Structures are given as C-alpha cells and as structure tokens.
JSON list of C-alpha atoms in Angstrom, two decimals:
[
{"chain": "D", "resi": 30, "resn": "MET", "atom": "CA", "xyz": [0.00, 0.00, 0.00]},
{"chain": "D", "resi": 31, "resn": "ALA", "atom": "CA", "xyz": [1.59, 3.27, -1.10]},
{"chain": "D", "resi": 32, "resn": "PHE", "atom": "CA", "xyz": [1.30, 6.35, 1.08]},
{"chain": "D", "resi": 33, "resn": "ALA", "atom": "CA", "xyz": [1.57, 9.89, -0.22]},
{"chain": "D", "resi": 34, "resn": "LEU", "atom": "CA", "xyz": [4.38, 11.66, 1.59]},
{"chain": "D", "resi": 35, "resn": "THR", "atom": "CA", "xyz": [3.73, 15.16, 2.83]},
{"chain": "D", "resi": 36, "resn": "GLU", "atom": "CA", "xyz": [6.08, 18.00, 1.98]},
{"chain": "D", "resi": 37, "resn": "LEU", "atom": "CA", "xyz": [7.22, 18.00, 5.62]},
{"chain": "D", "resi": 38, "resn": "GLU", "atom": "CA", "xyz": [8.15, 14.30, 5.41]},
{"chain": "D", "resi": 39, "resn": "ARG", "atom": "CA", "xyz": [10.01, 14.76, 2.12]},
{"chain": "D", "resi": 40, "resn": "SER", "atom": "CA", "xyz": [11.98, 17.73, 3.44]},
{"chain": "D", "resi": 41, "resn": "TRP", "atom": "CA", "xyz": [12.81, 16.39, 6.89]},
{"chain": "D", "resi": 42, "resn": "PRO", "atom": "CA", "xyz": [16.58, 16.89, 7.28]},
{"chain": "D", "resi": 43, "resn": "ASN", "atom": "CA", "xyz": [17.58, 13.87, 9.38]},
{"chain": "D", "resi": 44, "resn": "LYS", "atom": "CA", "xyz": [16.03, 10.51, 8.53]},
{"chain": "D", "resi": 45, "resn": "VAL", "atom": "CA", "xyz": [16.88, 6.85, 9.00]},
{"chain": "D", "resi": 46, "resn": "ALA", "atom": "CA", "xyz": [15.17, 4.46, 6.58]},
{"chain": "D", "resi": 47, "resn": "LEU", "atom": "CA", "xyz": [15.02, 0.76, 7.46]},
{"chain": "D", "resi": 48, "resn": "PRO", "atom": "CA", "xyz": [13.97, -1.72, 4.77]},
{"chain": "D", "resi": 49, "resn": "ILE", "atom": "CA", "xyz": [10.81, -3.49, 5.89]},
{"chain": "D", "resi": 50, "resn": "PRO", "atom": "CA", "xyz": [11.37, -7.27, 5.83]},
{"chain": "D", "resi": 51, "resn": "GLU", "atom": "CA", "xyz": [8.82, -9.61, 4.30]},
{"chain": "D", "resi": 52, "resn": "GLY", "atom": "CA", "xyz": [6.09, -9.98, 6.90]},
{"chain": "D", "resi": 53, "resn": "GLY", "atom": "CA", "xyz": [6.98, -6.68, 8.58]},
{"chain": "D", "resi": 54, "resn": "PHE", "atom": "CA", "xyz": [9.02, -6.13, 11.73]},
{"chain": "D", "resi": 55, "resn": "GLY", "atom": "CA", "xyz": [6.62, -8.08, 13.94]},
{"chain": "D", "resi": 56, "resn": "TRP", "atom": "CA", "xyz": [7.55, -8.01, 17.63]},
{"chain": "D", "resi": 57, "resn": "ARG", "atom": "CA", "xyz": [10.64, -5.94, 16.80]},
{"chain": "D", "resi": 58, "resn": "PHE", "atom": "CA", "xyz": [8.61, -2.89, 15.80]},
{"chain": "D", "resi": 59, "resn": "ALA", "atom": "CA", "xyz": [8.03, -2.00, 19.45]},
{"chain": "D", "resi": 60, "resn": "TRP", "atom": "CA", "xyz": [11.80, -2.12, 20.05]},
{"chain": "D", "resi": 61, "resn": "LEU", "atom": "CA", "xyz": [12.47, 0.09, 17.04]},
{"chain": "D", "resi": 62, "resn": "LEU", "atom": "CA", "xyz": [9.82, 2.61, 17.99]},
{"chain": "D", "resi": 63, "resn": "HIS", "atom": "CA", "xyz": [10.96, 2.75, 21.62]},
{"chain": "D", "resi": 64, "resn": "ALA", "atom": "CA", "xyz": [14.62, 3.17, 20.65]},
{"chain": "D", "resi": 65, "resn": "ALA", "atom": "CA", "xyz": [13.84, 5.81, 18.02]},
{"chain": "D", "resi": 66, "resn": "ARG", "atom": "CA", "xyz": [11.75, 7.81, 20.50]},
{"chain": "D", "resi": 67, "resn": "ASP", "atom": "CA", "xyz": [14.43, 7.50, 23.17]},
{"chain": "D", "resi": 68, "resn": "CYS", "atom": "CA", "xyz": [16.94, 8.85, 20.66]},
{"chain": "D", "resi": 69, "resn": "GLY", "atom": "CA", "xyz": [14.76, 11.84, 19.77]},
{"chain": "D", "resi": 70, "resn": "SER", "atom": "CA", "xyz": [12.48, 10.74, 16.92]},
{"chain": "D", "resi": 71, "resn": "ARG", "atom": "CA", "xyz": [8.86, 11.80, 17.27]},
{"chain": "D", "resi": 72, "resn": "ARG", "atom": "CA", "xyz": [7.72, 10.87, 13.77]},
{"chain": "D", "resi": 73, "resn": "HIS", "atom": "CA", "xyz": [7.87, 7.82, 11.58]},
{"chain": "D", "resi": 74, "resn": "TRP", "atom": "CA", "xyz": [6.18, 6.79, 8.34]},
{"chain": "D", "resi": 75, "resn": "GLN", "atom": "CA", "xyz": [6.32, 4.20, 5.61]},
{"chain": "D", "resi": 76, "resn": "ASP", "atom": "CA", "xyz": [8.03, 5.25, 2.40]},
{"chain": "D", "resi": 77, "resn": "GLU", "atom": "CA", "xyz": [7.61, 2.52, -0.23]},
{"chain": "D", "resi": 78, "resn": "SER", "atom": "CA", "xyz": [9.33, -0.54, 1.28]},
{"chain": "D", "resi": 79, "resn": "ALA", "atom": "CA", "xyz": [11.08, 1.27, 4.14]},
{"chain": "D", "resi": 80, "resn": "LEU", "atom": "CA", "xyz": [10.12, 2.48, 7.58]},
{"chain": "D", "resi": 81, "resn": "VAL", "atom": "CA", "xyz": [11.48, 6.00, 8.00]},
{"chain": "D", "resi": 82, "resn": "PHE", "atom": "CA", "xyz": [12.26, 7.54, 11.39]},
{"chain": "D", "resi": 83, "resn": "ALA", "atom": "CA", "xyz": [12.68, 11.32, 11.47]},
{"chain": "D", "resi": 84, "resn": "PHE", "atom": "CA", "xyz": [15.10, 13.05, 13.83]},
{"chain": "D", "resi": 85, "resn": "TYR", "atom": "CA", "xyz": [15.33, 16.73, 14.58]},
{"chain": "D", "resi": 86, "resn": "ASP", "atom": "CA", "xyz": [19.07, 16.79, 15.29]},
{"chain": "D", "resi": 87, "resn": "PRO", "atom": "CA", "xyz": [21.86, 15.03, 13.38]},
{"chain": "D", "resi": 88, "resn": "GLY", "atom": "CA", "xyz": [23.30, 13.88, 16.73]},
{"chain": "D", "resi": 89, "resn": "ASP", "atom": "CA", "xyz": [20.05, 12.11, 17.61]},
{"chain": "D", "resi": 90, "resn": "ARG", "atom": "CA", "xyz": [20.01, 10.43, 14.21]},
{"chain": "D", "resi": 91, "resn": "ALA", "atom": "CA", "xyz": [23.62, 9.29, 14.68]},
{"chain": "D", "resi": 92, "resn": "ARG", "atom": "CA", "xyz": [22.81, 7.92, 18.14]},
{"chain": "D", "resi": 93, "resn": "PHE", "atom": "CA", "xyz": [19.93, 5.89, 16.69]},
{"chain": "D", "resi": 94, "resn": "GLU", "atom": "CA", "xyz": [22.12, 4.60, 13.86]},
{"chain": "D", "resi": 95, "resn": "ASP", "atom": "CA", "xyz": [24.75, 3.57, 16.42]},
{"chain": "D", "resi": 96, "resn": "TRP", "atom": "CA", "xyz": [22.04, 1.80, 18.43]},
{"chain": "D", "resi": 97, "resn": "LEU", "atom": "CA", "xyz": [20.89, -0.08, 15.32]},
{"chain": "D", "resi": 98, "resn": "VAL", "atom": "CA", "xyz": [24.42, -1.37, 14.74]},
{"chain": "D", "resi": 99, "resn": "GLY", "atom": "CA", "xyz": [25.04, -2.12, 18.42]},
{"chain": "D", "resi": 100, "resn": "SER", "atom": "CA", "xyz": [21.70, -3.89, 18.91]},
{"chain": "D", "resi": 101, "resn": "ALA", "atom": "CA", "xyz": [23.03, -7.09, 17.30]},
{"chain": "D", "resi": 102, "resn": "VAL", "atom": "CA", "xyz": [19.68, -7.60, 15.54]},
{"chain": "D", "resi": 103, "resn": "ASP", "atom": "CA", "xyz": [19.41, -8.27, 11.83]},
{"chain": "D", "resi": 104, "resn": "TRP", "atom": "CA", "xyz": [16.44, -5.98, 11.20]},
{"chain": "D", "resi": 105, "resn": "ARG", "atom": "CA", "xyz": [16.08, -7.26, 7.61]},
{"chain": "D", "resi": 106, "resn": "CYS", "atom": "CA", "xyz": [15.17, -10.82, 8.72]},
{"chain": "D", "resi": 107, "resn": "PRO", "atom": "CA", "xyz": [11.57, -11.97, 8.94]},
{"chain": "D", "resi": 108, "resn": "PRO", "atom": "CA", "xyz": [10.29, -11.52, 12.51]},
{"chain": "D", "resi": 109, "resn": "GLU", "atom": "CA", "xyz": [9.79, -15.25, 13.10]},
{"chain": "D", "resi": 110, "resn": "TRP", "atom": "CA", "xyz": [13.52, -15.98, 12.82]},
{"chain": "D", "resi": 111, "resn": "PRO", "atom": "CA", "xyz": [15.20, -16.43, 16.20]},
{"chain": "D", "resi": 112, "resn": "GLN", "atom": "CA", "xyz": [16.83, -13.21, 17.31]},
{"chain": "D", "resi": 113, "resn": "VAL", "atom": "CA", "xyz": [18.44, -11.71, 20.33]},
{"chain": "D", "resi": 114, "resn": "PHE", "atom": "CA", "xyz": [16.54, -8.98, 22.13]},
{"chain": "D", "resi": 115, "resn": "PRO", "atom": "CA", "xyz": [18.16, -5.61, 21.47]},
{"chain": "D", "resi": 116, "resn": "VAL", "atom": "CA", "xyz": [19.55, -3.53, 24.28]},
{"chain": "D", "resi": 117, "resn": "THR", "atom": "CA", "xyz": [17.72, -0.39, 25.32]},
{"chain": "D", "resi": 118, "resn": "PRO", "atom": "CA", "xyz": [19.46, 2.77, 24.06]},
{"chain": "D", "resi": 119, "resn": "VAL", "atom": "CA", "xyz": [21.29, 4.93, 26.56]},
{"chain": "D", "resi": 120, "resn": "VAL", "atom": "CA", "xyz": [19.83, 8.40, 26.41]},
{"chain": "D", "resi": 121, "resn": "ALA", "atom": "CA", "xyz": [21.41, 11.52, 27.86]},
{"chain": "D", "resi": 122, "resn": "PRO", "atom": "CA", "xyz": [19.37, 12.91, 30.77]},
{"chain": "D", "resi": 123, "resn": "ALA", "atom": "CA", "xyz": [17.19, 15.90, 30.05]},
{"chain": "D", "resi": 124, "resn": "SER", "atom": "CA", "xyz": [18.76, 19.20, 31.00]},
{"chain": "D", "resi": 125, "resn": "GLN", "atom": "CA", "xyz": [17.58, 20.83, 34.19]},
{"chain": "D", "resi": 126, "resn": "ALA", "atom": "CA", "xyz": [16.89, 24.05, 32.30]},
{"chain": "D", "resi": 127, "resn": "SER", "atom": "CA", "xyz": [14.08, 22.46, 30.32]},
{"chain": "D", "resi": 128, "resn": "THR", "atom": "CA", "xyz": [12.48, 20.55, 33.19]},
{"chain": "D", "resi": 129, "resn": "GLY", "atom": "CA", "xyz": [9.14, 22.05, 34.09]},
{"chain": "D", "resi": 130, "resn": "ARG", "atom": "CA", "xyz": [9.43, 25.07, 31.78]},
{"chain": "D", "resi": 131, "resn": "PHE", "atom": "CA", "xyz": [8.03, 23.60, 28.58]},
{"chain": "D", "resi": 132, "resn": "ASP", "atom": "CA", "xyz": [7.40, 20.32, 26.86]},
{"chain": "D", "resi": 133, "resn": "PRO", "atom": "CA", "xyz": [10.47, 19.64, 24.68]},
{"chain": "D", "resi": 134, "resn": "LEU", "atom": "CA", "xyz": [8.44, 17.55, 22.22]},
{"chain": "D", "resi": 135, "resn": "ALA", "atom": "CA", "xyz": [5.89, 20.30, 21.77]},
{"chain": "D", "resi": 136, "resn": "MET", "atom": "CA", "xyz": [8.71, 22.83, 21.39]},
{"chain": "D", "resi": 137, "resn": "GLU", "atom": "CA", "xyz": [10.37, 20.65, 18.76]},
{"chain": "D", "resi": 138, "resn": "ASP", "atom": "CA", "xyz": [7.15, 20.44, 16.75]},
{"chain": "D", "resi": 139, "resn": "TRP", "atom": "CA", "xyz": [6.45, 24.14, 17.14]},
{"chain": "D", "resi": 140, "resn": "LEU", "atom": "CA", "xyz": [9.99, 25.08, 16.08]},
{"chain": "D", "resi": 141, "resn": "ARG", "atom": "CA", "xyz": [9.87, 22.84, 13.01]},
{"chain": "D", "resi": 142, "resn": "GLY", "atom": "CA", "xyz": [6.62, 24.54, 11.99]},
{"chain": "D", "resi": 143, "resn": "ALA", "atom": "CA", "xyz": [8.08, 28.01, 12.66]},
{"chain": "D", "resi": 144, "resn": "VAL", "atom": "CA", "xyz": [10.96, 27.24, 10.32]},
{"chain": "D", "resi": 145, "resn": "HIS", "atom": "CA", "xyz": [8.65, 26.00, 7.56]},
{"chain": "D", "resi": 146, "resn": "ARG", "atom": "CA", "xyz": [6.23, 28.93, 7.91]},
{"chain": "D", "resi": 147, "resn": "GLY", "atom": "CA", "xyz": [9.02, 31.54, 7.74]},
{"chain": "D", "resi": 148, "resn": "LEU", "atom": "CA", "xyz": [8.39, 32.72, 11.29]},
{"chain": "D", "resi": 149, "resn": "ALA", "atom": "CA", "xyz": [11.89, 31.71, 12.34]},
{"chain": "D", "resi": 150, "resn": "ARG", "atom": "CA", "xyz": [13.40, 33.77, 9.54]},
{"chain": "D", "resi": 151, "resn": "ARG", "atom": "CA", "xyz": [11.48, 36.87, 10.64]},
{"chain": "D", "resi": 152, "resn": "VAL", "atom": "CA", "xyz": [12.51, 36.35, 14.28]},
{"chain": "D", "resi": 153, "resn": "ILE", "atom": "CA", "xyz": [16.18, 35.94, 13.31]},
{"chain": "D", "resi": 154, "resn": "LYS", "atom": "CA", "xyz": [15.98, 39.06, 11.15]},
{"chain": "D", "resi": 155, "resn": "ALA", "atom": "CA", "xyz": [14.76, 41.02, 14.19]},
{"chain": "D", "resi": 156, "resn": "TYR", "atom": "CA", "xyz": [17.46, 39.41, 16.35]},
{"chain": "D", "resi": 157, "resn": "LEU", "atom": "CA", "xyz": [20.17, 40.53, 13.92]},
{"chain": "D", "resi": 158, "resn": "ALA", "atom": "CA", "xyz": [18.72, 44.05, 13.62]},
{"chain": "D", "resi": 159, "resn": "ARG", "atom": "CA", "xyz": [18.72, 44.44, 17.41]},
{"chain": "D", "resi": 160, "resn": "TYR", "atom": "CA", "xyz": [22.20, 42.90, 17.59]},
{"chain": "D", "resi": 161, "resn": "ARG", "atom": "CA", "xyz": [23.42, 45.53, 15.11]},
{"chain": "D", "resi": 162, "resn": "ARG", "atom": "CA", "xyz": [21.79, 48.39, 17.04]},
{"chain": "D", "resi": 163, "resn": "ASP", "atom": "CA", "xyz": [22.24, 47.39, 20.70]},
{"chain": "D", "resi": 164, "resn": "GLY", "atom": "CA", "xyz": [24.74, 44.53, 20.81]},
{"chain": "D", "resi": 165, "resn": "GLN", "atom": "CA", "xyz": [24.55, 40.93, 21.92]},
{"chain": "D", "resi": 166, "resn": "ALA", "atom": "CA", "xyz": [23.12, 41.60, 25.39]},
{"chain": "D", "resi": 167, "resn": "LEU", "atom": "CA", "xyz": [19.84, 42.96, 24.00]},
{"chain": "D", "resi": 168, "resn": "ALA", "atom": "CA", "xyz": [19.62, 41.03, 20.72]},
{"chain": "D", "resi": 169, "resn": "LEU", "atom": "CA", "xyz": [17.29, 38.40, 22.17]},
{"chain": "D", "resi": 170, "resn": "HIS", "atom": "CA", "xyz": [14.85, 41.16, 23.11]},
{"chain": "D", "resi": 171, "resn": "GLY", "atom": "CA", "xyz": [14.52, 41.96, 19.41]},
{"chain": "D", "resi": 172, "resn": "ALA", "atom": "CA", "xyz": [13.67, 38.32, 18.69]},
{"chain": "D", "resi": 173, "resn": "ILE", "atom": "CA", "xyz": [11.15, 38.26, 21.55]},
{"chain": "D", "resi": 174, "resn": "ASP", "atom": "CA", "xyz": [9.51, 41.47, 20.34]},
{"chain": "D", "resi": 175, "resn": "ALA", "atom": "CA", "xyz": [9.21, 40.13, 16.78]},
{"chain": "D", "resi": 176, "resn": "LEU", "atom": "CA", "xyz": [7.73, 36.86, 17.99]},
{"chain": "D", "resi": 177, "resn": "GLY", "atom": "CA", "xyz": [5.36, 38.71, 20.32]},
{"chain": "D", "resi": 178, "resn": "ALA", "atom": "CA", "xyz": [4.10, 40.82, 17.42]},
{"chain": "D", "resi": 179, "resn": "GLU", "atom": "CA", "xyz": [3.18, 37.65, 15.53]},
{"chain": "D", "resi": 180, "resn": "ARG", "atom": "CA", "xyz": [2.02, 35.63, 18.52]},
{"chain": "D", "resi": 181, "resn": "PRO", "atom": "CA", "xyz": [0.39, 38.00, 21.05]},
{"chain": "D", "resi": 182, "resn": "ASP", "atom": "CA", "xyz": [-1.38, 35.00, 22.61]},
{"chain": "D", "resi": 183, "resn": "LEU", "atom": "CA", "xyz": [1.86, 33.73, 24.20]},
{"chain": "D", "resi": 184, "resn": "GLU", "atom": "CA", "xyz": [2.95, 34.54, 27.74]},
{"chain": "D", "resi": 185, "resn": "PRO", "atom": "CA", "xyz": [6.21, 36.52, 28.13]},
{"chain": "D", "resi": 186, "resn": "SER", "atom": "CA", "xyz": [8.08, 33.45, 29.44]},
{"chain": "D", "resi": 187, "resn": "GLU", "atom": "CA", "xyz": [6.84, 31.39, 26.47]},
{"chain": "D", "resi": 188, "resn": "LEU", "atom": "CA", "xyz": [7.94, 34.11, 24.07]},
{"chain": "D", "resi": 189, "resn": "ALA", "atom": "CA", "xyz": [11.41, 34.12, 25.60]},
{"chain": "D", "resi": 190, "resn": "ASP", "atom": "CA", "xyz": [11.70, 30.31, 25.47]},
{"chain": "D", "resi": 191, "resn": "ARG", "atom": "CA", "xyz": [10.51, 30.11, 21.87]},
{"chain": "D", "resi": 192, "resn": "ALA", "atom": "CA", "xyz": [12.64, 33.03, 20.65]},
{"chain": "D", "resi": 193, "resn": "ASP", "atom": "CA", "xyz": [15.66, 31.49, 22.36]},
{"chain": "D", "resi": 194, "resn": "ALA", "atom": "CA", "xyz": [14.86, 28.12, 20.72]},
{"chain": "D", "resi": 195, "resn": "ILE", "atom": "CA", "xyz": [14.77, 29.77, 17.28]},
{"chain": "D", "resi": 196, "resn": "VAL", "atom": "CA", "xyz": [18.13, 31.48, 17.88]},
{"chain": "D", "resi": 197, "resn": "ASP", "atom": "CA", "xyz": [19.61, 28.21, 19.17]},
{"chain": "D", "resi": 198, "resn": "TRP", "atom": "CA", "xyz": [18.26, 26.23, 16.21]},
{"chain": "D", "resi": 199, "resn": "THR", "atom": "CA", "xyz": [19.68, 28.78, 13.76]},
{"chain": "D", "resi": 200, "resn": "SER", "atom": "CA", "xyz": [23.08, 28.77, 15.45]},
{"chain": "D", "resi": 201, "resn": "ARG", "atom": "CA", "xyz": [23.23, 24.97, 15.27]},
{"chain": "D", "resi": 202, "resn": "HIS", "atom": "CA", "xyz": [21.77, 24.33, 11.82]},
{"chain": "D", "resi": 203, "resn": "HIS", "atom": "CA", "xyz": [23.12, 27.39, 10.00]},
{"chain": "D", "resi": 204, "resn": "ARG", "atom": "CA", "xyz": [26.28, 27.83, 12.03]},
{"chain": "D", "resi": 205, "resn": "ALA", "atom": "CA", "xyz": [28.56, 29.31, 9.35]},
{"chain": "D", "resi": 206, "resn": "TRP", "atom": "CA", "xyz": [25.92, 31.71, 8.01]},
{"chain": "D", "resi": 207, "resn": "PHE", "atom": "CA", "xyz": [24.92, 32.82, 11.51]},
{"chain": "D", "resi": 208, "resn": "ARG", "atom": "CA", "xyz": [28.54, 33.36, 12.63]},
{"chain": "D", "resi": 209, "resn": "ASP", "atom": "CA", "xyz": [29.29, 35.35, 9.49]},
{"chain": "D", "resi": 210, "resn": "LYS", "atom": "CA", "xyz": [26.24, 37.56, 10.03]},
{"chain": "D", "resi": 211, "resn": "LEU", "atom": "CA", "xyz": [27.14, 38.22, 13.66]},
{"chain": "D", "resi": 212, "resn": "ALA", "atom": "CA", "xyz": [30.80, 38.87, 12.80]},
{"chain": "D", "resi": 213, "resn": "ALA", "atom": "CA", "xyz": [29.76, 41.38, 10.12]},
{"chain": "D", "resi": 214, "resn": "LEU", "atom": "CA", "xyz": [27.67, 43.25, 12.66]},
{"chain": "D", "resi": 215, "resn": "LYS", "atom": "CA", "xyz": [30.43, 43.58, 15.29]},
{"chain": "D", "resi": 216, "resn": "PRO", "atom": "CA", "xyz": [32.34, 46.87, 15.31]},
{"chain": "D", "resi": 217, "resn": "HIS", "atom": "CA", "xyz": [35.87, 46.44, 13.98]}
]
C-alpha cells in the first residue's frame, strides 16, 4: 500500500530508513519505535518498502544509527527468525533548564513549523537588527519582540523560550551563516 508523503516528510533533514522485511518487523517494531523515540524521533512513516524515522538533530540520528548497529539484531530478517533482544538505548538525561518550563516535544514540533512557515526567519531578522543596534546583550529582546508581534497570545516566558529556541536552532543548523552575520555586525 503506497502512502503519499507530505512536503514536511520529504523535506525532513535527518532521517533513517530501514527496509521493511517480508512480513513486517513483527515483535521488533516496538523495540524500534521505543529506541527511536528515546533517541529523539517523534515521527515515523512508511516510504515505499522502508520504515522511516525522522530526527530533529543530526546527533540524535547518529545515536539511533549507532544503536541499530550495536543492537546485534538483523532488522532485515523476517520476525519469526530467532533473534536476540536488542539492548535499550542509553539516552542523555534531560537538562535541568528544560524541566518544568516547557514540553520539549511540543517545542520541537512548534519550532519545526516556525521554520517552515518563515516565522523563524522573521525572528532571526529582528534578532540581527537588534544585535546591530544594541549589541549581543539585547539582541534576544529583538527576537522576543518580533515573535510577540506575531504571537500575542503567548505569555512573556513562552515568548522568551521560543525566541531562544529559534536562535539556538539557527546557530546549530546554520552555524557558518549565523557566525558570518554576527561577525559582520560587530564593530571592527
């Protein structure tokens, strides 16, 4: 049965595709899903004859790929063949900064949508403009103000968390571009 992939699924930056064996993964699917979620994947779908797990960060994808290799399971075999049970992946503990402030999964989904809708670009533009005018210490306020103008329904703490997440995402995923922009704005 063929599924139509959404534009979001086609454009997802970090994916791991596992060929689906004849008869499916059987009892192993639960292990795959659990391990993928523990490594940071919140979405999966079938793409032709493969099961695709999507990861937000390249490091999460690499950790899942390492787990697949280290699990000692031949995932291509039919599920009825005798197999060893895979080990549970070791996941880094959640940072204390994010505990209780916001749901990281919801933030991940929101941020991905903000990037695709162009909201992140507008927030970064405001961040850079404020950086140019007032320096690094107040640059985040420009991002918060821009986000607040588009999302007046958010509380001030939510605005700060989301603006900071956009700046962090940009600095990680567009590192060279972001560094060059900031360097060009610094007084010489």
